[in-house]
Amino acid sequence: MPGGGSFLDMPPKFEFRLQPLLDRRKIVEEEKQGNFAACRRSVDDCARELARLGDTRRHFLKQLVETALRCPTADILLRHAHLRCVEVAIDDARHRHLEAEANLEGARQELISASRERRLLEKLKEHRRWAFEADQARREERELDESNARCYDRSISKRLATRRAEGAAR
């Protein structure tokens, strides 16, 4: 066998030299998934807060309309002021919701990018594994062919030696 090995030796193991980079890309993608999930929760929290404030606003508005004719002016002004505070809180919540959605979109784009980078390296690893396995199969086939050729040469040599011995014996 070339190199002193035989086909009975353990075949070399596939080694992807970019594995540390692939591992790092997986970690980065997981971090991006965590960030995306946190942004998703923030958007959901903002949406719930907006819904709660909307319900509060409708409740106070209904109360204001129902009691407008029966309450003193000071109570009406107080309820109106409280309603204005709720509307300001709604505006703030809308602003936070828009910010959270923008952050979510940014996190989505980062996650997509990280995922693409990881998948690209995984494809490269897969292609290199296929090439390695094809090379190993060619190497094994070559070794078997060489072994078979040596066996054939030995059997021919034995036949010739036997014929010579038979010819010399006559």
mmCIF file of C-alpha atoms in Angstrom:
data_model
loop_
_atom_site.group_PDB
_atom_site.id
_atom_site.type_symbol
_atom_site.label_atom_id
_atom_site.label_comp_id
_atom_site.label_asym_id
_atom_site.label_seq_id
_atom_site.Cartn_x
_atom_site.Cartn_y
_atom_site.Cartn_z
ATOM 1 C CA MET A 1 0.000 0.000 0.000
ATOM 2 C CA PRO A 2 1.240 3.531 -0.705
ATOM 3 C CA GLY A 3 2.228 5.361 2.438
ATOM 4 C CA GLY A 4 2.568 2.126 4.415
ATOM 5 C CA GLY A 5 -1.169 1.865 5.191
ATOM 6 C CA SER A 6 -3.591 -0.827 4.232
ATOM 7 C CA PHE A 7 -7.215 -0.713 3.293
ATOM 8 C CA LEU A 8 -7.930 -2.349 6.660
ATOM 9 C CA ASP A 9 -6.725 0.792 8.449
ATOM 10 C CA MET A 10 -9.381 3.147 9.782
ATOM 11 C CA PRO A 11 -10.373 5.584 7.062
ATOM 12 C CA PRO A 12 -9.605 9.213 7.794
ATOM 13 C CA LYS A 13 -12.428 11.092 9.474
ATOM 14 C CA PHE A 14 -14.059 14.053 7.742
ATOM 15 C CA GLU A 15 -12.907 17.300 9.286
ATOM 16 C CA PHE A 16 -14.507 20.619 8.380
ATOM 17 C CA ARG A 17 -11.876 23.252 9.015
ATOM 18 C CA LEU A 18 -14.510 25.998 9.270
ATOM 19 C CA GLN A 19 -16.404 24.165 12.044
ATOM 20 C CA PRO A 20 -15.463 26.765 14.709
ATOM 21 C CA LEU A 21 -16.885 29.483 12.457
ATOM 22 C CA LEU A 22 -20.042 27.417 11.866
ATOM 23 C CA ASP A 23 -20.401 26.888 15.628
ATOM 24 C CA ARG A 24 -20.047 30.633 16.179
ATOM 25 C CA ARG A 25 -22.653 31.352 13.486
ATOM 26 C CA LYS A 26 -25.064 28.976 15.244
ATOM 27 C CA ILE A 27 -24.514 30.823 18.541
ATOM 28 C CA VAL A 28 -25.058 34.194 16.842
ATOM 29 C CA GLU A 29 -28.245 32.899 15.215
ATOM 30 C CA GLU A 30 -29.528 31.669 18.592
ATOM 31 C CA GLU A 31 -28.788 35.092 20.081
ATOM 32 C CA LYS A 32 -30.666 36.742 17.212
ATOM 33 C CA GLN A 33 -33.596 34.359 17.784
ATOM 34 C CA GLY A 34 -33.630 35.370 21.455
ATOM 35 C CA ASN A 35 -33.549 39.050 20.520
ATOM 36 C CA PHE A 36 -36.345 38.521 17.979
ATOM 37 C CA ALA A 37 -38.455 36.727 20.605
ATOM 38 C CA ALA A 38 -37.886 39.575 23.081
ATOM 39 C CA CYS A 39 -38.907 42.125 20.439
ATOM 40 C CA ARG A 40 -41.999 40.038 19.623
ATOM 41 C CA ARG A 41 -42.959 40.006 23.326
ATOM 42 C CA SER A 42 -42.438 43.780 23.478
ATOM 43 C CA VAL A 43 -44.735 44.315 20.484
ATOM 44 C CA ASP A 44 -47.348 42.034 22.046
ATOM 45 C CA ASP A 45 -47.060 43.846 25.397
ATOM 46 C CA CYS A 46 -47.489 47.214 23.670
ATOM 47 C CA ALA A 47 -50.528 45.920 21.774
ATOM 48 C CA ARG A 48 -52.089 44.687 25.024
ATOM 49 C CA GLU A 49 -51.369 48.025 26.705
ATOM 50 C CA LEU A 50 -52.951 49.885 23.784
ATOM 51 C CA ALA A 51 -56.034 47.672 24.002
ATOM 52 C CA ARG A 52 -56.248 48.210 27.771
ATOM 53 C CA LEU A 53 -55.925 51.975 27.398
ATOM 54 C CA GLY A 54 -58.525 51.961 24.606
ATOM 55 C CA ASP A 55 -60.931 50.096 26.874
ATOM 56 C CA THR A 56 -60.211 52.576 29.696
ATOM 57 C CA ARG A 57 -60.791 55.508 27.339
ATOM 58 C CA ARG A 58 -64.121 54.074 26.130
ATOM 59 C CA HIS A 59 -65.169 53.438 29.739
ATOM 60 C CA PHE A 60 -64.404 57.001 30.865
ATOM 61 C CA LEU A 61 -65.955 58.481 27.729
ATOM 62 C CA LYS A 62 -69.140 56.483 28.329
ATOM 63 C CA GLN A 63 -69.150 57.592 31.973
ATOM 64 C CA LEU A 64 -68.649 61.221 30.955
ATOM 65 C CA VAL A 65 -71.556 61.098 28.492
ATOM 66 C CA GLU A 66 -73.853 59.322 30.945
ATOM 67 C CA THR A 67 -73.176 61.731 33.805
ATOM 68 C CA ALA A 68 -72.767 64.969 31.833
ATOM 69 C CA LEU A 69 -76.271 66.214 32.577
ATOM 70 C CA ARG A 70 -76.398 65.064 36.215
ATOM 71 C CA CYS A 71 -72.936 66.014 37.525
ATOM 72 C CA PRO A 72 -71.631 69.377 38.589
ATOM 73 C CA THR A 73 -69.325 71.156 36.164
ATOM 74 C CA ALA A 74 -66.274 70.506 38.368
ATOM 75 C CA ASP A 75 -66.854 66.726 38.126
ATOM 76 C CA ILE A 76 -67.275 66.948 34.379
ATOM 77 C CA LEU A 77 -64.039 68.940 34.048
ATOM 78 C CA LEU A 78 -62.239 66.447 36.275
ATOM 79 C CA ARG A 79 -63.488 63.491 34.209
ATOM 80 C CA HIS A 80 -62.556 65.328 31.020
ATOM 81 C CA ALA A 81 -59.049 65.984 32.371
ATOM 82 C CA HIS A 82 -58.714 62.315 33.301
ATOM 83 C CA LEU A 83 -59.888 61.345 29.805
ATOM 84 C CA ARG A 84 -57.219 63.664 28.314
ATOM 85 C CA CYS A 85 -54.548 61.920 30.462
ATOM 86 C CA VAL A 86 -55.712 58.549 29.125
ATOM 87 C CA GLU A 87 -55.524 59.898 25.548
ATOM 88 C CA VAL A 88 -51.955 61.131 26.168
ATOM 89 C CA ALA A 89 -51.095 57.681 27.539
ATOM 90 C CA ILE A 90 -52.620 56.151 24.387
ATOM 91 C CA ASP A 91 -50.463 58.395 22.197
ATOM 92 C CA ASP A 92 -47.365 57.377 24.193
ATOM 93 C CA ALA A 93 -48.343 53.706 23.936
ATOM 94 C CA ARG A 94 -48.819 54.059 20.155
ATOM 95 C CA HIS A 95 -45.370 55.601 19.889
ATOM 96 C CA ARG A 96 -43.850 52.746 21.940
ATOM 97 C CA HIS A 97 -45.765 50.229 19.815
ATOM 98 C CA LEU A 98 -44.391 51.733 16.590
ATOM 99 C CA GLU A 99 -40.883 51.693 18.047
ATOM 100 C CA ALA A 100 -41.307 48.087 19.144
ATOM 101 C CA GLU A 101 -42.512 47.117 15.658
ATOM 102 C CA ALA A 102 -39.506 48.858 14.087
ATOM 103 C CA ASN A 103 -37.211 47.017 16.523
ATOM 104 C CA LEU A 104 -38.980 43.765 15.660
ATOM 105 C CA GLU A 105 -38.418 44.333 11.948
ATOM 106 C CA GLY A 106 -34.740 45.081 12.590
ATOM 107 C CA ALA A 107 -34.426 41.941 14.708
ATOM 108 C CA ARG A 108 -36.187 39.946 11.968
ATOM 109 C CA GLN A 109 -33.713 41.175 9.352
ATOM 110 C CA GLU A 110 -30.754 40.365 11.629
ATOM 111 C CA LEU A 111 -32.150 36.885 12.279
ATOM 112 C CA ILE A 112 -32.660 36.282 8.555
ATOM 113 C CA SER A 113 -29.098 37.395 7.853
ATOM 114 C CA ALA A 114 -27.643 35.228 10.633
ATOM 115 C CA SER A 115 -29.682 32.270 9.441
ATOM 116 C CA ARG A 116 -28.466 32.722 5.861
ATOM 117 C CA GLU A 117 -24.848 32.892 6.999
ATOM 118 C CA ARG A 118 -25.230 29.690 9.033
ATOM 119 C CA ARG A 119 -27.037 27.852 6.219
ATOM 120 C CA LEU A 120 -24.346 28.931 3.756
ATOM 121 C CA LEU A 121 -21.645 27.391 5.932
ATOM 122 C CA GLU A 122 -23.724 24.253 6.462
ATOM 123 C CA LYS A 123 -24.131 23.891 2.681
ATOM 124 C CA LEU A 124 -20.390 24.333 2.251
ATOM 125 C CA LYS A 125 -19.780 21.686 4.921
ATOM 126 C CA GLU A 126 -22.216 19.327 3.203
ATOM 127 C CA HIS A 127 -20.540 19.813 -0.190
ATOM 128 C CA ARG A 128 -17.098 19.284 1.300
ATOM 129 C CA ARG A 129 -18.325 16.132 3.062
ATOM 130 C CA TRP A 130 -19.670 14.799 -0.252
ATOM 131 C CA ALA A 131 -16.353 15.587 -1.956
ATOM 132 C CA PHE A 132 -14.458 13.930 0.907
ATOM 133 C CA GLU A 133 -16.639 10.816 0.761
ATOM 134 C CA ALA A 134 -16.286 10.614 -3.029
ATOM 135 C CA ASP A 135 -12.516 10.962 -2.670
ATOM 136 C CA GLN A 136 -12.497 8.233 -0.001
ATOM 137 C CA ALA A 137 -14.552 5.944 -2.244
ATOM 138 C CA ARG A 138 -12.121 6.540 -5.144
ATOM 139 C CA ARG A 139 -9.157 5.890 -2.851
ATOM 140 C CA GLU A 140 -10.699 2.666 -1.519
ATOM 141 C CA GLU A 141 -11.534 1.519 -5.050
ATOM 142 C CA ARG A 142 -7.954 2.246 -6.159
ATOM 143 C CA GLU A 143 -6.571 0.294 -3.181
ATOM 144 C CA LEU A 144 -8.845 -2.652 -3.951
ATOM 145 C CA ASP A 145 -7.838 -2.537 -7.616
ATOM 146 C CA GLU A 146 -4.159 -2.507 -6.644
ATOM 147 C CA SER A 147 -4.694 -5.390 -4.243
ATOM 148 C CA ASN A 148 -6.577 -7.384 -6.867
ATOM 149 C CA ALA A 149 -3.851 -6.658 -9.424
ATOM 150 C CA ARG A 150 -1.170 -7.914 -7.001
ATOM 151 C CA CYS A 151 -3.193 -11.080 -6.311
ATOM 152 C CA TYR A 152 -3.611 -11.629 -10.038
ATOM 153 C CA ASP A 153 0.119 -11.066 -10.619
ATOM 154 C CA ARG A 154 0.937 -13.573 -7.854
ATOM 155 C CA SER A 155 -1.431 -16.186 -9.286
ATOM 156 C CA ILE A 156 0.082 -15.725 -12.768
ATOM 157 C CA SER A 157 3.572 -15.944 -11.288
ATOM 158 C CA LYS A 158 2.617 -19.164 -9.462
ATOM 159 C CA ARG A 159 1.170 -20.686 -12.642
ATOM 160 C CA LEU A 160 4.290 -19.787 -14.607
ATOM 161 C CA ALA A 161 6.509 -21.189 -11.879
ATOM 162 C CA THR A 162 4.427 -24.378 -11.775
ATOM 163 C CA ARG A 163 4.610 -24.747 -15.581
ATOM 164 C CA ARG A 164 8.371 -24.170 -15.529
ATOM 165 C CA ALA A 165 8.773 -26.735 -12.796
ATOM 166 C CA GLU A 166 6.642 -29.205 -14.744
ATOM 167 C CA GLY A 167 8.630 -28.465 -17.930
ATOM 168 C CA ALA A 168 11.941 -28.939 -16.128
ATOM 169 C CA ALA A 169 10.735 -32.186 -14.595
ATOM 170 C CA ARG A 170 10.030 -33.758 -17.993
#
